[in-house]
Amino acid sequence: MPSILPPAERRSVVLVATYTAVSLLLLVVGDHLPVAWTRGVGAVIFEPFDRVVLMGDRMFAAWRESEDLHRRIVQLELDVQRLRVEGGENRRLRAQLELPEWRGLPLRPVEVLALGGDPTPTTATLSAGAKAGIRSGDALVTAEGLVGRVTEVWPTLSRATLLTDPNMAVACEVESTGVNGVLHFTLSPTPRLVMTAVPLADTLRVGQELVTSDLSLRFPRGLPIGRVVRIRRDENGLMQEADVAPSARLSRLRHAFVAPGPVDLTTGEPLKPRLEYEPNRIVPLPAARRAASLKQARLDSLAAVRRRAEHEAIRQAAAAARAARADSIARADSAAGGRR
Amino acid sequence: MKPLGGFLVVVMVAMLLRSTALSSLAARGVVVDVIALATVIWALRHGDAWGATLGFALGLLSDLDAAHWLGRHALVLSLLGYATGRLAGTLVRDSARTQFALIAVAVLAHQLWSAAFELGRDASGLPWLLGRALVSTVVTAATGVIFLAVVRRLLGRSVFAHASGSSATR
């Protein structure tokens, strides 16, 4: 049967039909395909080009950054002097309260080679990998605060999922009051970081600083996240939520640091998530599933807060019992002395 | 097979620009849609088959980079590349107005298609996404026209001189 199209045109029609069919097939089954290795290959191929392209950008920004850094060093020197005194005081007070000693985080410097994701960057390719001791689950921070979390590691490179990935969630707390919540990024109605699952009974104020919570099993405690800029009730009216301005400048990521995430003290392995989701493991689409996950995170958060309150009550009761016992021993001693 | 070297260079340059220089702009809300721009210019120069192929390649790489919804960029960009290539033979490709209109339509289609995936069932983000698509369209179309004018000035001839156009005209 003779074709109605000329041969060259027929070829391109067949070609575009093939591309369309493959694209549609990928849309249907793509999320179930193991494609993480292709990103590893791509990162290795593009690494030298990324470095060349970034070199110009870095040199352009170096002079201004150098001035900023000198100013910042002076400021930090002053802060360090003050913090040394306060650190000593803090150690003594923690010892008196029988609280575990605060340990600093070992930080590994890394270069941000490329940002990926569309339209807002949601991932960053980092210049260090497993050979430099980077592990999946480590936190990515800058001098200003938390940026994301390492989710894929290759021998010499790694990839971090940024806070701007809507599938990422972080258990956080208000630095000054300890009010807990779950932080995540949303695109609707405008792209922003939102702290959710805050009970109405808890007091939130604009300007308060947020840090990672000690309830977090994904991030070390106390990393700065951002500042509360707006507070409102959530869509159900049962909880509060707050818009958060991030501490770290996600639009100008050049250098960052990788800090090890919390580990299980018995096995040394990264802790399994409870409050936060695992980025890249969740199929992002159905809104119902996302809502269910959020609901679960809220429930987990509430349960954790309840557990914490119970632990605190038990601790107070034990302290009261200890005090009563010491008091009764003292009274018995004085009574015995009086009889003698 | 003549444009194969150029094809690989365009793929590399577009992906590099997208992940380095343009990503900081994207984080500020100004998305220069370099992959749609590259697809349109390539399709105008090399015709529908190459246009569809470049669109598919750039789209697939973007999909793999984003890790979610594999095939969404590949589908729309291969169709845009094909459509632009088909039109290439019937248009005055060196006209700045034609270039602006073609790039604008392609970028708008690409951005709206991508926005539909981000939106899901929640329509509250629609105004912002539409605003972003419009900004992206204007910025990318203007950038594309300026880029083509600069290249023309530097080369001393049109980017589309001796171009193959639509496969139907070959």
CSV table of N, CA, C and O in Angstrom, one decimal, chain A residues 116-225:
chain,number,residue,atom,x,y,z
A,116,GLY,N,20.3,20.9,40.6
A,116,GLY,CA,19.3,20.2,39.7
A,116,GLY,C,17.9,20.4,40.2
A,116,GLY,O,17.7,20.8,41.3
A,117,GLY,N,17.0,20.1,39.4
A,117,GLY,CA,15.6,20.2,39.7
A,117,GLY,C,14.9,21.4,39.0
A,117,GLY,O,15.5,22.3,38.6
A,118,ASP,N,13.6,21.2,38.8
A,118,ASP,CA,12.9,22.1,38.0
A,118,ASP,C,11.5,22.4,38.6
A,118,ASP,O,10.8,21.5,39.0
A,119,PRO,N,11.1,23.7,38.7
A,119,PRO,CA,11.8,24.9,38.3
A,119,PRO,C,12.8,25.4,39.5
A,119,PRO,O,13.8,26.0,39.2
A,120,THR,N,12.4,25.1,40.7
A,120,THR,CA,13.3,25.5,41.8
A,120,THR,C,14.3,24.4,42.0
A,120,THR,O,14.0,23.2,42.0
A,121,PRO,N,15.6,24.8,42.2
A,121,PRO,CA,16.6,23.7,42.5
A,121,PRO,C,16.2,22.9,43.7
A,121,PRO,O,15.9,23.4,44.8
A,122,THR,N,16.2,21.6,43.5
A,122,THR,CA,15.9,20.7,44.7
A,122,THR,C,17.0,19.8,45.0
A,122,THR,O,16.9,19.1,46.1
A,123,THR,N,18.1,19.7,44.2
A,123,THR,CA,19.2,18.8,44.5
A,123,THR,C,20.5,19.6,44.2
A,123,THR,O,20.5,20.5,43.4
A,124,ALA,N,21.6,19.1,44.9
A,124,ALA,CA,22.9,19.7,44.6
A,124,ALA,C,23.9,18.6,44.5
A,124,ALA,O,23.9,17.6,45.2
A,125,THR,N,24.7,18.7,43.5
A,125,THR,CA,25.8,17.7,43.3
A,125,THR,C,27.0,18.2,44.0
A,125,THR,O,27.5,19.4,43.9
A,126,LEU,N,27.6,17.4,44.9
A,126,LEU,CA,28.7,17.8,45.8
A,126,LEU,C,30.0,17.2,45.3
A,126,LEU,O,30.0,16.1,44.7
A,127,SER,N,31.1,17.9,45.7
A,127,SER,CA,32.4,17.5,45.1
A,127,SER,C,33.1,16.4,45.9
A,127,SER,O,34.2,16.0,45.6
A,128,ALA,N,32.4,15.8,46.9
A,128,ALA,CA,33.1,14.8,47.7
A,128,ALA,C,32.1,13.6,47.8
A,128,ALA,O,30.9,13.8,47.8
A,129,GLY,N,32.6,12.4,47.9
A,129,GLY,CA,31.8,11.2,48.0
A,129,GLY,C,32.3,10.2,49.1
A,129,GLY,O,32.9,10.7,50.1
A,130,ALA,N,32.0,9.0,48.8
A,130,ALA,CA,32.3,7.9,49.8
A,130,ALA,C,33.8,7.9,50.2
A,130,ALA,O,34.1,7.7,51.4
A,131,LYS,N,34.6,8.2,49.3
A,131,LYS,CA,36.1,8.2,49.6
A,131,LYS,C,36.5,9.3,50.6
A,131,LYS,O,37.5,9.1,51.3
A,132,ALA,N,35.7,10.3,50.6
A,132,ALA,CA,36.0,11.4,51.6
A,132,ALA,C,35.2,11.2,52.9
A,132,ALA,O,35.1,12.1,53.7
A,133,GLY,N,34.5,10.1,53.0
A,133,GLY,CA,33.8,9.8,54.2
A,133,GLY,C,32.3,10.2,54.2
A,133,GLY,O,31.7,10.2,55.3
A,134,ILE,N,31.8,10.7,53.1
A,134,ILE,CA,30.4,11.2,53.0
A,134,ILE,C,29.5,9.9,53.0
A,134,ILE,O,29.8,8.9,52.3
A,135,ARG,N,28.5,10.0,53.8
A,135,ARG,CA,27.5,8.9,53.8
A,135,ARG,C,26.1,9.4,53.5
A,135,ARG,O,25.8,10.5,53.8
A,136,SER,N,25.3,8.5,53.0
A,136,SER,CA,24.0,8.8,52.7
A,136,SER,C,23.3,9.1,54.1
A,136,SER,O,23.4,8.3,55.0
A,137,GLY,N,22.6,10.2,54.2
A,137,GLY,CA,22.0,10.5,55.5
A,137,GLY,C,22.7,11.7,56.2
A,137,GLY,O,22.1,12.2,57.1
A,138,ASP,N,23.9,12.0,55.7
A,138,ASP,CA,24.6,13.2,56.4
A,138,ASP,C,23.8,14.5,56.1
A,138,ASP,O,23.2,14.6,55.1
A,139,ALA,N,24.0,15.4,57.0
A,139,ALA,CA,23.3,16.7,56.8
A,139,ALA,C,24.3,17.7,56.0
A,139,ALA,O,25.5,17.6,56.1
A,140,LEU,N,23.6,18.5,55.2
A,140,LEU,CA,24.4,19.5,54.4
A,140,LEU,C,24.1,20.8,55.0
A,140,LEU,O,22.9,21.2,55.0
A,141,VAL,N,25.1,21.5,55.4
A,141,VAL,CA,24.9,22.8,56.1
A,141,VAL,C,25.9,23.9,55.5
A,141,VAL,O,26.9,23.5,54.9
A,142,THR,N,25.5,25.1,55.7
A,142,THR,CA,26.4,26.2,55.4
A,142,THR,C,26.6,27.0,56.7
A,142,THR,O,26.1,26.6,57.7
A,143,ALA,N,27.4,28.0,56.6
A,143,ALA,CA,27.7,28.8,57.8
A,143,ALA,C,26.4,29.4,58.4
A,143,ALA,O,26.3,29.6,59.6
A,144,GLU,N,25.4,29.6,57.5
A,144,GLU,CA,24.1,30.2,58.0
A,144,GLU,C,23.2,29.1,58.5
A,144,GLU,O,22.4,29.5,59.4
A,145,GLY,N,23.2,27.9,58.1
A,145,GLY,CA,22.3,26.9,58.6
A,145,GLY,C,22.1,25.7,57.7
A,145,GLY,O,22.9,25.5,56.7
A,146,LEU,N,21.0,25.0,58.0
A,146,LEU,CA,20.8,23.7,57.3
A,146,LEU,C,20.4,24.0,55.8
A,146,LEU,O,19.6,24.9,55.6
A,147,VAL,N,20.9,23.1,54.9
A,147,VAL,CA,20.6,23.3,53.5
A,147,VAL,C,19.8,22.0,53.0
A,147,VAL,O,18.9,22.1,52.2
A,148,GLY,N,20.2,20.9,53.5
A,148,GLY,CA,19.6,19.6,53.0
A,148,GLY,C,20.2,18.4,53.6
A,148,GLY,O,20.8,18.5,54.6
A,149,ARG,N,20.2,17.3,52.8
A,149,ARG,CA,20.6,16.1,53.3
A,149,ARG,C,21.2,15.2,52.2
A,149,ARG,O,20.6,15.2,51.1
A,150,VAL,N,22.3,14.6,52.4
A,150,VAL,CA,22.9,13.7,51.4
A,150,VAL,C,22.0,12.5,51.2
A,150,VAL,O,21.7,11.8,52.1
A,151,THR,N,21.7,12.3,49.9
A,151,THR,CA,20.8,11.1,49.6
A,151,THR,C,21.4,10.1,48.7
A,151,THR,O,20.9,9.0,48.6
A,152,GLU,N,22.4,10.5,47.9
A,152,GLU,CA,23.0,9.5,47.0
A,152,GLU,C,24.5,9.8,47.1
A,152,GLU,O,25.0,10.9,47.0
A,153,VAL,N,25.3,8.7,47.3
A,153,VAL,CA,26.7,8.8,47.4
A,153,VAL,C,27.4,7.9,46.4
A,153,VAL,O,27.0,6.7,46.2
A,154,TRP,N,28.3,8.5,45.7
A,154,TRP,CA,29.2,7.7,44.7
A,154,TRP,C,30.6,7.9,45.2
A,154,TRP,O,30.9,8.7,46.1
A,155,PRO,N,31.6,7.2,44.6
A,155,PRO,CA,32.9,7.2,45.2
A,155,PRO,C,33.5,8.6,45.4
A,155,PRO,O,34.1,8.9,46.4
A,156,THR,N,33.4,9.5,44.3
A,156,THR,CA,34.1,10.8,44.4
A,156,THR,C,33.1,11.9,44.5
A,156,THR,O,33.5,13.1,44.6
A,157,LEU,N,31.8,11.6,44.3
A,157,LEU,CA,30.8,12.7,44.3
A,157,LEU,C,29.6,12.2,45.1
A,157,LEU,O,29.5,11.1,45.4
A,158,SER,N,28.8,13.2,45.4
A,158,SER,CA,27.5,12.8,46.1
A,158,SER,C,26.4,13.8,45.7
A,158,SER,O,26.7,14.8,45.0
A,159,ARG,N,25.2,13.5,46.1
A,159,ARG,CA,24.1,14.3,45.7
A,159,ARG,C,23.2,14.5,46.9
A,159,ARG,O,22.9,13.6,47.7
A,160,ALA,N,22.9,15.8,47.2
A,160,ALA,CA,22.1,16.1,48.4
A,160,ALA,C,20.7,16.6,47.9
A,160,ALA,O,20.6,17.3,46.9
A,161,THR,N,19.7,16.2,48.7
A,161,THR,CA,18.4,16.7,48.4
A,161,THR,C,18.2,18.0,49.3
A,161,THR,O,18.5,17.9,50.5
A,162,LEU,N,17.8,19.1,48.7
A,162,LEU,CA,17.7,20.3,49.4
A,162,LEU,C,16.4,20.5,50.2
A,162,LEU,O,15.4,19.7,49.9
A,163,LEU,N,16.3,21.5,51.0
A,163,LEU,CA,15.1,21.7,51.8
A,163,LEU,C,14.0,22.1,50.8
A,163,LEU,O,12.8,22.0,51.2
A,164,THR,N,14.3,22.5,49.6
A,164,THR,CA,13.3,22.9,48.6
A,164,THR,C,12.6,21.7,47.9
A,164,THR,O,11.8,21.9,47.1
A,165,ASP,N,13.0,20.5,48.3
A,165,ASP,CA,12.3,19.3,47.7
A,165,ASP,C,11.0,19.1,48.5
A,165,ASP,O,11.1,19.0,49.7
A,166,PRO,N,9.8,19.2,47.8
A,166,PRO,CA,8.6,19.0,48.6
A,166,PRO,C,8.5,17.7,49.4
A,166,PRO,O,7.6,17.6,50.3
A,167,ASN,N,9.3,16.7,49.0
A,167,ASN,CA,9.2,15.4,49.7
A,167,ASN,C,10.1,15.4,51.0
A,167,ASN,O,10.1,14.4,51.7
A,168,MET,N,10.8,16.4,51.2
A,168,MET,CA,11.7,16.5,52.3
A,168,MET,C,11.0,17.1,53.5
A,168,MET,O,10.3,18.1,53.4
A,169,ALA,N,11.2,16.5,54.7
A,169,ALA,CA,10.6,17.2,55.9
A,169,ALA,C,11.6,17.1,57.0
A,169,ALA,O,12.4,16.2,57.1
A,170,VAL,N,11.6,18.1,57.9
A,170,VAL,CA,12.6,18.2,59.0
A,170,VAL,C,11.8,18.4,60.3
A,170,VAL,O,11.0,19.3,60.4
A,171,ALA,N,12.1,17.6,61.3
A,171,ALA,CA,11.6,17.8,62.6
A,171,ALA,C,12.3,19.0,63.2
A,171,ALA,O,13.6,19.0,63.3
A,172,CYS,N,11.6,20.1,63.6
A,172,CYS,CA,12.3,21.3,64.0
A,172,CYS,C,11.7,21.8,65.3
A,172,CYS,O,10.6,21.3,65.7
A,173,GLU,N,12.3,22.8,65.9
A,173,GLU,CA,11.8,23.4,67.1
A,173,GLU,C,12.2,24.8,67.2
A,173,GLU,O,13.2,25.2,66.6
A,174,VAL,N,11.4,25.6,67.9
A,174,VAL,CA,11.8,27.0,68.1
A,174,VAL,C,12.9,27.0,69.1
A,174,VAL,O,12.8,26.4,70.2
A,175,GLU,N,14.0,27.7,68.7
A,175,GLU,CA,15.2,27.7,69.5
A,175,GLU,C,14.9,28.2,71.0
A,175,GLU,O,15.4,27.6,71.9
A,176,SER,N,14.1,29.3,71.1
A,176,SER,CA,14.0,29.9,72.4
A,176,SER,C,13.0,29.2,73.3
A,176,SER,O,13.1,29.2,74.5
A,177,THR,N,11.9,28.5,72.7
A,177,THR,CA,10.9,28.0,73.5
A,177,THR,C,10.8,26.5,73.4
A,177,THR,O,10.0,25.8,74.2
A,178,GLY,N,11.4,25.8,72.4
A,178,GLY,CA,11.3,24.4,72.3
A,178,GLY,C,10.0,23.9,71.7
A,178,GLY,O,9.8,22.7,71.7
A,179,VAL,N,9.2,24.8,71.1
A,179,VAL,CA,8.0,24.4,70.4
A,179,VAL,C,8.3,23.6,69.2
A,179,VAL,O,9.2,24.0,68.4
A,180,ASN,N,7.7,22.4,69.1
A,180,ASN,CA,8.1,21.5,68.0
A,180,ASN,C,7.2,21.6,66.8
A,180,ASN,O,6.0,22.0,66.9
A,181,GLY,N,7.7,21.2,65.7
A,181,GLY,CA,6.9,21.2,64.4
A,181,GLY,C,7.6,20.4,63.4
A,181,GLY,O,8.7,19.9,63.6
A,182,VAL,N,7.0,20.3,62.2
A,182,VAL,CA,7.6,19.7,61.1
A,182,VAL,C,7.7,20.7,59.9
A,182,VAL,O,6.8,21.3,59.5
A,183,LEU,N,9.0,20.8,59.4
A,183,LEU,CA,9.2,21.8,58.4
A,183,LEU,C,9.2,21.1,57.0
A,183,LEU,O,9.8,20.1,56.9
A,184,HIS,N,8.5,21.7,56.1
A,184,HIS,CA,8.6,21.2,54.7
A,184,HIS,C,8.4,22.3,53.7
A,184,HIS,O,8.0,23.4,54.1
A,185,PHE,N,8.7,22.0,52.4
A,185,PHE,CA,8.6,23.0,51.4
A,185,PHE,C,7.4,22.8,50.6
A,185,PHE,O,7.0,21.7,50.3
A,186,THR,N,6.7,23.9,50.3
A,186,THR,CA,5.5,23.7,49.5
A,186,THR,C,5.5,24.7,48.3
A,186,THR,O,6.1,25.8,48.4
A,187,LEU,N,4.9,24.3,47.2
A,187,LEU,CA,4.9,25.2,46.0
A,187,LEU,C,3.5,26.0,45.9
A,187,LEU,O,3.4,26.9,45.2
A,188,SER,N,2.5,25.5,46.7
A,188,SER,CA,1.2,26.2,46.6
A,188,SER,C,0.9,27.0,47.9
A,188,SER,O,1.1,26.5,49.0
A,189,PRO,N,0.3,28.2,47.8
A,189,PRO,CA,0.1,28.9,46.5
A,189,PRO,C,1.4,29.6,46.0
A,189,PRO,O,1.5,29.9,44.8
A,190,THR,N,2.4,29.8,46.9
A,190,THR,CA,3.7,30.3,46.5
A,190,THR,C,4.8,29.4,47.1
A,190,THR,O,4.5,28.8,48.1
A,191,PRO,N,5.9,29.3,46.5
A,191,PRO,CA,7.0,28.4,47.0
A,191,PRO,C,7.5,29.0,48.4
A,191,PRO,O,7.9,30.2,48.4
A,192,ARG,N,7.5,28.2,49.4
A,192,ARG,CA,8.0,28.7,50.7
A,192,ARG,C,8.2,27.5,51.6
A,192,ARG,O,7.7,26.4,51.4
A,193,LEU,N,9.0,27.8,52.7
A,193,LEU,CA,9.2,26.8,53.7
A,193,LEU,C,8.1,27.0,54.8
A,193,LEU,O,7.8,28.1,55.2
A,194,VAL,N,7.5,25.9,55.2
A,194,VAL,CA,6.4,26.0,56.2
A,194,VAL,C,6.6,25.1,57.4
A,194,VAL,O,7.0,23.9,57.2
A,195,MET,N,6.5,25.6,58.6
A,195,MET,CA,6.6,24.8,59.8
A,195,MET,C,5.1,24.4,60.1
A,195,MET,O,4.3,25.3,60.4
A,196,THR,N,4.8,23.1,60.1
A,196,THR,CA,3.5,22.7,60.3
A,196,THR,C,3.4,21.9,61.6
A,196,THR,O,4.4,21.7,62.3
A,197,ALA,N,2.2,21.4,61.9
A,197,ALA,CA,1.9,20.5,63.1
A,197,ALA,C,2.3,21.1,64.4
A,197,ALA,O,2.8,20.5,65.3
A,198,VAL,N,2.1,22.4,64.5
A,198,VAL,CA,2.3,23.1,65.8
A,198,VAL,C,1.0,23.2,66.5
A,198,VAL,O,0.0,23.8,66.0
A,199,PRO,N,0.8,22.6,67.7
A,199,PRO,CA,-0.4,22.7,68.4
A,199,PRO,C,-0.8,24.1,68.7
A,199,PRO,O,0.0,25.0,68.9
A,200,LEU,N,-2.2,24.4,68.7
A,200,LEU,CA,-2.7,25.7,68.9
A,200,LEU,C,-2.3,26.3,70.3
A,200,LEU,O,-2.1,27.5,70.5
A,201,ALA,N,-2.1,25.3,71.3
A,201,ALA,CA,-1.7,25.7,72.6
A,201,ALA,C,-0.3,26.3,72.7
A,201,ALA,O,0.0,27.0,73.7
A,202,ASP,N,0.5,25.9,71.7
A,202,ASP,CA,1.9,26.4,71.8
A,202,ASP,C,2.0,27.8,71.2
A,202,ASP,O,1.3,28.2,70.3
A,203,THR,N,2.9,28.6,71.8
A,203,THR,CA,3.0,30.0,71.4
A,203,THR,C,4.1,30.2,70.4
A,203,THR,O,5.3,29.7,70.6
A,204,LEU,N,3.7,30.7,69.2
A,204,LEU,CA,4.7,31.0,68.2
A,204,LEU,C,4.7,32.5,68.0
A,204,LEU,O,3.7,33.2,68.1
A,205,ARG,N,5.9,33.1,67.7
A,205,ARG,CA,6.0,34.5,67.5
A,205,ARG,C,6.8,34.8,66.2
A,205,ARG,O,7.8,34.0,66.0
A,206,VAL,N,6.4,35.8,65.5
A,206,VAL,CA,7.2,36.2,64.3
A,206,VAL,C,8.6,36.6,64.8
A,206,VAL,O,8.7,37.3,65.8
A,207,GLY,N,9.6,36.2,64.1
A,207,GLY,CA,11.0,36.5,64.4
A,207,GLY,C,11.7,35.4,65.2
A,207,GLY,O,12.9,35.5,65.3
A,208,GLN,N,11.0,34.4,65.7
A,208,GLN,CA,11.6,33.4,66.4
A,208,GLN,C,12.5,32.5,65.5
A,208,GLN,O,12.1,32.3,64.3
A,209,GLU,N,13.6,32.1,66.0
A,209,GLU,CA,14.5,31.3,65.2
A,209,GLU,C,14.2,29.8,65.3
A,209,GLU,O,13.9,29.3,66.4
A,210,LEU,N,14.3,29.0,64.2
A,210,LEU,CA,14.0,27.6,64.2
A,210,LEU,C,15.4,26.8,64.1
A,210,LEU,O,16.2,27.2,63.3
A,211,VAL,N,15.5,25.7,64.8
A,211,VAL,CA,16.6,24.9,64.7
A,211,VAL,C,16.1,23.4,64.6
A,211,VAL,O,15.0,23.1,64.8
A,212,THR,N,17.0,22.5,64.1
A,212,THR,CA,16.6,21.1,64.1
A,212,THR,C,16.3,20.6,65.5
A,212,THR,O,17.0,21.0,66.4
A,213,SER,N,15.4,19.7,65.6
A,213,SER,CA,14.9,19.3,66.9
A,213,SER,C,15.7,18.1,67.4
A,213,SER,O,16.3,17.3,66.6
A,214,ASP,N,15.7,17.9,68.7
A,214,ASP,CA,16.4,16.7,69.2
A,214,ASP,C,15.5,15.5,69.0
A,214,ASP,O,15.9,14.4,69.2
A,215,LEU,N,14.3,15.7,68.5
A,215,LEU,CA,13.4,14.6,68.1
A,215,LEU,C,13.8,14.1,66.7
A,215,LEU,O,13.3,13.0,66.3
A,216,SER,N,14.6,14.8,66.0
A,216,SER,CA,14.9,14.4,64.6
A,216,SER,C,15.8,13.2,64.6
A,216,SER,O,16.8,13.2,65.3
A,217,LEU,N,15.4,12.3,63.8
A,217,LEU,CA,16.3,11.1,63.6
A,217,LEU,C,17.0,11.2,62.3
A,217,LEU,O,17.7,10.3,61.9
A,218,ARG,N,16.9,12.4,61.6
A,218,ARG,CA,17.6,12.6,60.3
A,218,ARG,C,18.7,13.6,60.4
A,218,ARG,O,19.6,13.6,59.6
A,219,PHE,N,18.6,14.6,61.3
A,219,PHE,CA,19.5,15.7,61.4
A,219,PHE,C,20.0,15.8,62.8
A,219,PHE,O,19.3,15.6,63.8
A,220,PRO,N,21.3,16.3,62.9
A,220,PRO,CA,21.8,16.6,64.2
A,220,PRO,C,21.0,17.7,64.9
A,220,PRO,O,20.5,18.5,64.2
A,221,ARG,N,21.0,17.7,66.2
A,221,ARG,CA,20.2,18.7,66.9
A,221,ARG,C,20.9,20.1,66.8
A,221,ARG,O,22.1,20.2,66.7
A,222,GLY,N,20.0,21.1,66.8
A,222,GLY,CA,20.5,22.5,66.9
A,222,GLY,C,21.0,23.2,65.7
A,222,GLY,O,21.6,24.2,65.8
A,223,LEU,N,20.8,22.6,64.5
A,223,LEU,CA,21.3,23.3,63.3
A,223,LEU,C,20.3,24.4,63.0
A,223,LEU,O,19.1,24.1,62.9
A,224,PRO,N,20.7,25.6,62.7
A,224,PRO,CA,19.7,26.7,62.4
A,224,PRO,C,19.0,26.4,61.1
A,224,PRO,O,19.6,25.9,60.1
A,225,ILE,N,17.7,26.7,61.0
A,225,ILE,CA,16.9,26.4,59.8
A,225,ILE,C,16.4,27.7,59.2
A,225,ILE,O,16.5,27.9,58.0
